[in-house]
mmCIF file of C-alpha atoms in Angstrom:
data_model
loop_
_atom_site.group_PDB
_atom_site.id
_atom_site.type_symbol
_atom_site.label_atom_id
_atom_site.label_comp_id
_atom_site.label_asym_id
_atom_site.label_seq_id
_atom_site.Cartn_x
_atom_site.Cartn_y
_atom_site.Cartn_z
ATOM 1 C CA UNK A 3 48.747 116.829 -137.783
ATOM 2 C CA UNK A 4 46.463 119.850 -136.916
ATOM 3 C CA UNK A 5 43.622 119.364 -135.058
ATOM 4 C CA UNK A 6 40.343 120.358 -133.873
ATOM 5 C CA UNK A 7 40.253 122.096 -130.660
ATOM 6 C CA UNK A 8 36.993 123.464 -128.472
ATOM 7 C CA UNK A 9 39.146 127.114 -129.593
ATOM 8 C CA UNK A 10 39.356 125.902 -133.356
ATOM 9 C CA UNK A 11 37.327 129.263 -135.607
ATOM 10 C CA UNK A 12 36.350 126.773 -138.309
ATOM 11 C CA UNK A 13 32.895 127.442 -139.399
ATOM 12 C CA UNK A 14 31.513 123.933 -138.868
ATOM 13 C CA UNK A 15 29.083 124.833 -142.251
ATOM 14 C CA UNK A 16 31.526 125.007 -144.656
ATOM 15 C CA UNK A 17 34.057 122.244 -142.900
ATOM 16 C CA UNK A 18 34.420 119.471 -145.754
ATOM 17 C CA UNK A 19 37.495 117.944 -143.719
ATOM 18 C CA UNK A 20 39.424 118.946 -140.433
ATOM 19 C CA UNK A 21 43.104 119.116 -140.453
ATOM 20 C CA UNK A 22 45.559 118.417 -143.440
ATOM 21 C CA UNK A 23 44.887 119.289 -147.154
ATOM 22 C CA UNK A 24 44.191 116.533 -149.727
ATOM 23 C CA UNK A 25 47.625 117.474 -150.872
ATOM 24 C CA UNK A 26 49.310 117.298 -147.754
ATOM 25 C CA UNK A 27 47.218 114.217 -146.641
ATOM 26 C CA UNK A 28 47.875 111.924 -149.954
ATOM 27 C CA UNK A 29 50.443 109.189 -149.483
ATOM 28 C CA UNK A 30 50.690 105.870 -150.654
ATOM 29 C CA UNK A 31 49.709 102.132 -148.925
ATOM 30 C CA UNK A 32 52.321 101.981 -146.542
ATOM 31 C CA UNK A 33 52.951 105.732 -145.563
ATOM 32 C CA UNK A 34 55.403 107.718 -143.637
ATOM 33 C CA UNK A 35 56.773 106.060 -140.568
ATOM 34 C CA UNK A 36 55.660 106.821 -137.460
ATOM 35 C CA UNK A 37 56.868 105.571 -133.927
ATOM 36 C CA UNK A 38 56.330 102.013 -133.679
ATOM 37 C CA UNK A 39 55.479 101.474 -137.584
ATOM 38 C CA UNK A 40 54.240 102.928 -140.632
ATOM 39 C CA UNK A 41 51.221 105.435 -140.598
ATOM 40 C CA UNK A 42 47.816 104.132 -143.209
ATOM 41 C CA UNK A 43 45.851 105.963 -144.694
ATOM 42 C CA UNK A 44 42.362 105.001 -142.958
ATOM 43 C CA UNK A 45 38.502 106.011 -143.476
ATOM 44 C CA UNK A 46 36.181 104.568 -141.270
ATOM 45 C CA UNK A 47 32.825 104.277 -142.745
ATOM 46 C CA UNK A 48 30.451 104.370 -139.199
ATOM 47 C CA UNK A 49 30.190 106.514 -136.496
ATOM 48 C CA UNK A 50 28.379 104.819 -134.284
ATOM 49 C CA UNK A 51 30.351 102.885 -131.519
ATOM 50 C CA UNK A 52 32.293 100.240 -132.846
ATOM 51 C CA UNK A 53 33.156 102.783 -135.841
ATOM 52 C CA UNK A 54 34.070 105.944 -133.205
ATOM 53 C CA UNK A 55 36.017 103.924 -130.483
ATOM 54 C CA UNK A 56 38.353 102.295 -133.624
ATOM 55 C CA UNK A 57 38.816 105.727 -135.216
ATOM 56 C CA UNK A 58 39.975 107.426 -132.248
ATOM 57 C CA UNK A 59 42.368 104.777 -131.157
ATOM 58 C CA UNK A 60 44.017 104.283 -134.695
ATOM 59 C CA UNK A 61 43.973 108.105 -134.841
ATOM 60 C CA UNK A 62 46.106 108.104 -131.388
ATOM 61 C CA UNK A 63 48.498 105.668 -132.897
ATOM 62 C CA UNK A 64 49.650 108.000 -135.437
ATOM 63 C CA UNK A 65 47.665 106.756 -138.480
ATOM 64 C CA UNK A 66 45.934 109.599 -140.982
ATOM 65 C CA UNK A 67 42.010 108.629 -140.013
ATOM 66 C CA UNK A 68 39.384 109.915 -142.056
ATOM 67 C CA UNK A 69 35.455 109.274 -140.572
ATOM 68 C CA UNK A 70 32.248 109.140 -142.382
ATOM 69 C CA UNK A 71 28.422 108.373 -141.444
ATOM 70 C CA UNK A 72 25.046 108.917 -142.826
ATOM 71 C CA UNK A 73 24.432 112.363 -140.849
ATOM 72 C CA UNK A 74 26.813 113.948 -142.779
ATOM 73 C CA UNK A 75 30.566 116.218 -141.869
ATOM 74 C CA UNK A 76 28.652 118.533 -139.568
ATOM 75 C CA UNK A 77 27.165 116.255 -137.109
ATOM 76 C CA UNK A 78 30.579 114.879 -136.929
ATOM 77 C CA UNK A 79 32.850 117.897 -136.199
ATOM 78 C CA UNK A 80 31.367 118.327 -132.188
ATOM 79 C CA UNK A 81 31.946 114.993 -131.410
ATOM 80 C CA UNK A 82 35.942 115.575 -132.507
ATOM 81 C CA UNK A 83 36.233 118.755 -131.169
ATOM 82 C CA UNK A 84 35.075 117.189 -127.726
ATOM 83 C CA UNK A 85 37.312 114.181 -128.048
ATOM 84 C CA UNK A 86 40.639 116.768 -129.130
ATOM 85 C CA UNK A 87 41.875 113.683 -131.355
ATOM 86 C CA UNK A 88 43.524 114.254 -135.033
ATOM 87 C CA UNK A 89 40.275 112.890 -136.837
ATOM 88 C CA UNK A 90 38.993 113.848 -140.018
ATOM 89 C CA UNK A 91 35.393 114.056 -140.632
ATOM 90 C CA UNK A 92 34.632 113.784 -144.772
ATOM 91 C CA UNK A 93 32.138 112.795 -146.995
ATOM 92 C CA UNK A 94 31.259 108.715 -147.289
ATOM 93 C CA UNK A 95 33.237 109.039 -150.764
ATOM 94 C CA UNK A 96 36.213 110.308 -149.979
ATOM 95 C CA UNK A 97 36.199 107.944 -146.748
ATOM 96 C CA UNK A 98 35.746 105.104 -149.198
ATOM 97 C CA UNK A 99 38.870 105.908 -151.075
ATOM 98 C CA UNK A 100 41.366 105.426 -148.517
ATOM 99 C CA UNK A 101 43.808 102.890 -148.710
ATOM 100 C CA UNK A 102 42.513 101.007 -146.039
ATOM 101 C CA UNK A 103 38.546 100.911 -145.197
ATOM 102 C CA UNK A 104 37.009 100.285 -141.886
ATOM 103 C CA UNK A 105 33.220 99.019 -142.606
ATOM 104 C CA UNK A 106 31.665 99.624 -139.087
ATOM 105 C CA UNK A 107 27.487 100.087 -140.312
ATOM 106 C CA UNK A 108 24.799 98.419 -139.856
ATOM 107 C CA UNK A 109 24.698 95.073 -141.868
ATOM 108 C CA UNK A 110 21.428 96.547 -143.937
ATOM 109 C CA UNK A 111 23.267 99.387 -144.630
ATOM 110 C CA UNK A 112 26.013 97.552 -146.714
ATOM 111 C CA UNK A 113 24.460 97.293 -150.162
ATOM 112 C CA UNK A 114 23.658 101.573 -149.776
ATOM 113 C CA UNK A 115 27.536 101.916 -148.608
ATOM 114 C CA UNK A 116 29.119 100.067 -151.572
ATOM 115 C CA UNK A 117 26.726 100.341 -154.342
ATOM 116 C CA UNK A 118 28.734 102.671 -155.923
ATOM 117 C CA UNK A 119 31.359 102.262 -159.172
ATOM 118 C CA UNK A 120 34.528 102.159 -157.274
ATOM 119 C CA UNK A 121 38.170 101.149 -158.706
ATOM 120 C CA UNK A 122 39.202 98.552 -155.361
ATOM 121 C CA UNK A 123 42.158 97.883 -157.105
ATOM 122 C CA UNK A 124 43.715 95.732 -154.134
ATOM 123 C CA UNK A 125 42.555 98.051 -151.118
ATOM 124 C CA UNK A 126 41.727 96.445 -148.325
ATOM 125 C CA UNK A 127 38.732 96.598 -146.234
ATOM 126 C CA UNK A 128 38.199 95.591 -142.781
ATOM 127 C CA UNK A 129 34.741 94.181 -142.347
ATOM 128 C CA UNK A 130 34.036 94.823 -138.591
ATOM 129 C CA UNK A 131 29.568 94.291 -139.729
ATOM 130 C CA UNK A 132 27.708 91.313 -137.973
ATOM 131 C CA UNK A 133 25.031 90.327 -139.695
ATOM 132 C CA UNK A 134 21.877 91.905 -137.737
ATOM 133 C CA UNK A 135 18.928 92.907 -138.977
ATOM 134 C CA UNK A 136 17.527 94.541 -136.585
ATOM 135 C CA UNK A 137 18.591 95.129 -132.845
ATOM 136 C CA UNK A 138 17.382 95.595 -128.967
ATOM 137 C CA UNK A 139 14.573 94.824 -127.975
ATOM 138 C CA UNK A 140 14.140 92.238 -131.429
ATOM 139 C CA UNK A 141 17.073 91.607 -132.010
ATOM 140 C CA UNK A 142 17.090 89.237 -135.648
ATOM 141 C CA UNK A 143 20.291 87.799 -137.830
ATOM 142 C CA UNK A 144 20.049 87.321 -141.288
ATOM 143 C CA UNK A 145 19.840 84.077 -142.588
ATOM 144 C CA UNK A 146 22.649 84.121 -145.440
ATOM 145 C CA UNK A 147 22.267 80.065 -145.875
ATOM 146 C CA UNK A 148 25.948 78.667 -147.281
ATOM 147 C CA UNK A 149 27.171 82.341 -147.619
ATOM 148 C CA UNK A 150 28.235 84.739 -145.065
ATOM 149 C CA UNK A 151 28.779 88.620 -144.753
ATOM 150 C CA UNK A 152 32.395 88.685 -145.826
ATOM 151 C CA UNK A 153 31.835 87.262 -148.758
ATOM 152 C CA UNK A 154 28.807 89.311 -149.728
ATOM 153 C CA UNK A 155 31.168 92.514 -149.114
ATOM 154 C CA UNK A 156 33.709 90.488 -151.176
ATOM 155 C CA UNK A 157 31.928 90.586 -153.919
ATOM 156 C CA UNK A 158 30.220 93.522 -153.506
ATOM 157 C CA UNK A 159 33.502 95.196 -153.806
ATOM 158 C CA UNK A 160 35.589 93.430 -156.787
ATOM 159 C CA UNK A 161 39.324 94.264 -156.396
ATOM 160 C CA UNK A 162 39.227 94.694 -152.727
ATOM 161 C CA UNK A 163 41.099 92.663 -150.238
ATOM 162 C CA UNK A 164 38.587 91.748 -147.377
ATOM 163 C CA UNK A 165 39.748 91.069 -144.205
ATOM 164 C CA UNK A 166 36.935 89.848 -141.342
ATOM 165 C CA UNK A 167 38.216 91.358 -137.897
ATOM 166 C CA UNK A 168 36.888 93.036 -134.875
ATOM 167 C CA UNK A 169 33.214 91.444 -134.915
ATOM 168 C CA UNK A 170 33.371 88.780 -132.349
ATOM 169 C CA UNK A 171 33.268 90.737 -129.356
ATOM 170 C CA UNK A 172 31.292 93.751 -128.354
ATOM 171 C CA UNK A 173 33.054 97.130 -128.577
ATOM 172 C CA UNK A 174 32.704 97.396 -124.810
ATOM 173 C CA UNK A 175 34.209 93.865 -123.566
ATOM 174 C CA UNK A 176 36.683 94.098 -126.924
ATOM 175 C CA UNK A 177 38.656 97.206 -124.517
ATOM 176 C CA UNK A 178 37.580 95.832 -121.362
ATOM 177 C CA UNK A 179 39.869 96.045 -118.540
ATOM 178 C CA UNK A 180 42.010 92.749 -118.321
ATOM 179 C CA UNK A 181 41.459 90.179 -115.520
ATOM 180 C CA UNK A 182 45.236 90.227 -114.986
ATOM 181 C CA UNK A 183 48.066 91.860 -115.691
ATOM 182 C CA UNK A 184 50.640 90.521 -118.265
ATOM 183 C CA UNK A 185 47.574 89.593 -121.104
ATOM 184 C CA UNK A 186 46.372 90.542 -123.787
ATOM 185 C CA UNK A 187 42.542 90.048 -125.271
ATOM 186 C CA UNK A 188 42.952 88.057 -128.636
ATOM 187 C CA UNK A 189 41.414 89.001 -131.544
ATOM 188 C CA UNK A 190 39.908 86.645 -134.697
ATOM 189 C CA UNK A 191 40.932 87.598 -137.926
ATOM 190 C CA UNK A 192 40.279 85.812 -141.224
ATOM 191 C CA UNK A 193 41.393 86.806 -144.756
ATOM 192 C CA UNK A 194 42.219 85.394 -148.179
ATOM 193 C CA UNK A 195 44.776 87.488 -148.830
ATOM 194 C CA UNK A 196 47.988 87.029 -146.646
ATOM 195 C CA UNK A 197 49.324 90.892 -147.111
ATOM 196 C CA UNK A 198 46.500 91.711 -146.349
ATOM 197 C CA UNK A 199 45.898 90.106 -143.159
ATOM 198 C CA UNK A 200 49.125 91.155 -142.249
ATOM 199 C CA UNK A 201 48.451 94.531 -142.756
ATOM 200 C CA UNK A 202 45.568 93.854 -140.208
ATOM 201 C CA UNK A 203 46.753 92.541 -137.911
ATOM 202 C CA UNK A 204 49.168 95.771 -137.635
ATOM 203 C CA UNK A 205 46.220 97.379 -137.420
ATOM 204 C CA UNK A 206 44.894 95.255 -134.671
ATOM 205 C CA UNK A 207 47.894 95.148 -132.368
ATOM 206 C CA UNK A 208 48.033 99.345 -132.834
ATOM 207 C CA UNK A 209 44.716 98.635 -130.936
ATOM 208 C CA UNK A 210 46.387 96.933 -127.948
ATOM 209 C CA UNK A 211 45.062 93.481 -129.050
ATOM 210 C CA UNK A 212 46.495 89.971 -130.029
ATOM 211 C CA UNK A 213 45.869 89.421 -133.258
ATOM 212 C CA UNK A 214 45.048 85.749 -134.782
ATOM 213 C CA UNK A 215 44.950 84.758 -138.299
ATOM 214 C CA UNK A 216 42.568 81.483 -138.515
ATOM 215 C CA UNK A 217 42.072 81.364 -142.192
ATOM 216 C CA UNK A 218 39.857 82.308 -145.118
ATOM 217 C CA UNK A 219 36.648 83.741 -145.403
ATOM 218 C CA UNK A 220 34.536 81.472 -146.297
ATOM 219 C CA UNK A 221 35.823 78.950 -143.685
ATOM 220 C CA UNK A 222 37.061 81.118 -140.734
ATOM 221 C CA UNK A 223 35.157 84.317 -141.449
ATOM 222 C CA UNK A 224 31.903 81.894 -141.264
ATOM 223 C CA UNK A 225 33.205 80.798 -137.481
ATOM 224 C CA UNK A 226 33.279 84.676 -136.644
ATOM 225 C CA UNK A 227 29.958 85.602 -137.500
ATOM 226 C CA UNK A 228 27.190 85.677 -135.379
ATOM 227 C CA UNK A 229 26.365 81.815 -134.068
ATOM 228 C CA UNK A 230 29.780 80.996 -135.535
ATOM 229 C CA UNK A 231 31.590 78.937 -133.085
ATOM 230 C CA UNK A 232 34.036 82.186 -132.835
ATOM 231 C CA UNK A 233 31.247 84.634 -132.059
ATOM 232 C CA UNK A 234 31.433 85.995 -128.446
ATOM 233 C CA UNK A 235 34.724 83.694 -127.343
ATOM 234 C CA UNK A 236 36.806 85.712 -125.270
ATOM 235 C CA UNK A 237 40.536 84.867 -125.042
ATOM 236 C CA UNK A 238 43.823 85.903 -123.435
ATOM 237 C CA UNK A 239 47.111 85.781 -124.276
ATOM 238 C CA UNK A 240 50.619 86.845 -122.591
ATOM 239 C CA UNK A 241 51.375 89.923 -123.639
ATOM 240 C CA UNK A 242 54.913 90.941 -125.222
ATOM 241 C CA UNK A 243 57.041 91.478 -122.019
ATOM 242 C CA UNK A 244 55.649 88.300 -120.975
ATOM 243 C CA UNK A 245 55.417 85.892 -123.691
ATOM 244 C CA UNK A 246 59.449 84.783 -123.155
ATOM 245 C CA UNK A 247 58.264 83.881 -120.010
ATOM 246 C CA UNK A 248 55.700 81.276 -120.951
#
């Protein structure tokens, strides 16, 4: 996949998307293998750091990553250039109509995301959002009652397959370096769609995590969110070469 380099002569002004054409880049849900799997087609909606760090490692597994934020293509195309990785920086539209959507904003920014007519039609998003309303120094969490973000997004989005993962830790601890070697960190995720929390957890392990599936949303995906018994537990497991072992 062409990339940008710091010795790419793209004029950054007219840049609607780095790398492949929409022809070249169009493939279906479960797209052309690549080592170790099959490639998605991904847009991450969030630049910030929970959205960047996910982008660039899916984008280093092999998977076709499109990134959006509220700043626009252009403020985007430095950052990839500096961080040489096969990203593409697009408009929040085209972002939102990959196969496979990574919701990494701000939780007050989800209604602006996804009010929008959109055809879901069994795409799945990946809601990575806890539910603060504001952050440091005050930091405040919504109170959503009996209801909880997931199922907002859920119904927000009518069609789509939501799947609650990578929310329960922050970015930074999330890639930490283990304690030991032979682990893994664990990671939560909760779904009501099996397929689709399959498909997740793929993404999850390209991650170099240890993905596990604890139930719906509206039971599970409750436990993840912020003062959810999930929120902030940190777990290890043995990783592949090791789990025979155990």
């Amino acid at each position: 996949m062409p990339k940008l380099t710091r010795n790419s002569a793209v004029g950054a002004g007219r840049l609607q998307k780095v790398g492949l054409s929409p022809a070249e880049f169009g493939f279906s849900k479960r797209g052309a293998p690549r080592a170790g799997g099959y490639r998605m087609k991904i847009g991450v909606i969030g630049a910030a750091t929970v959205g960047w760090t996910l982008a660039k490692k899916l984008a280093g597994k092999g998977h076709d990553v499109q990134i959006a934020n509220s700043r626009g293509v252009e403020s985007l195309v430095p950052r990839i250039v500096d961080a040489d990785m096969p990203l593409q920086p697009v408009l929040l539209e085209e972002a939102l109509s990959n196969d496979l959507v990574l919701l990494a904003v701000p939780w007050v920014k989800i209604r602006e995301v996804l009010d929008r007519q959109l055809d879901w039609n069994g795409r799945i998003i990946i809601d990575a959002t806890n539910i603060f309303t504001s952050y440091a120094p005050d930091f405040q969490v919504d109170d959503l009652g009996n209801d909880s973000g997931s199922e907002i997004i859920a119904r927000l989005t009518p069609g789509a397959r939501v799947v609650k993962a990578f929310n329960t830790l922050p970015i930074e601890k999330m890639f930490a370096p283990l304690p030991a070697s032979g682990l893994k960190r664990v990671l939560f995720v909760a779904g009501n769609n099996e397929p689709a929390v399959k498909d997740v957890m793929n993404i999850v392990r390209d991650c170099g995590l240890d993905p596990v599936a604890i139930g719906s949303l509206a039971v599970a995906g409750r436990q993840m969110e912020l003062h959810g018994a999930l929120n902030g537990l940190e777990l290890f497991s043995p990783s592949d070469d090791n789990k025979e072992m155990v």
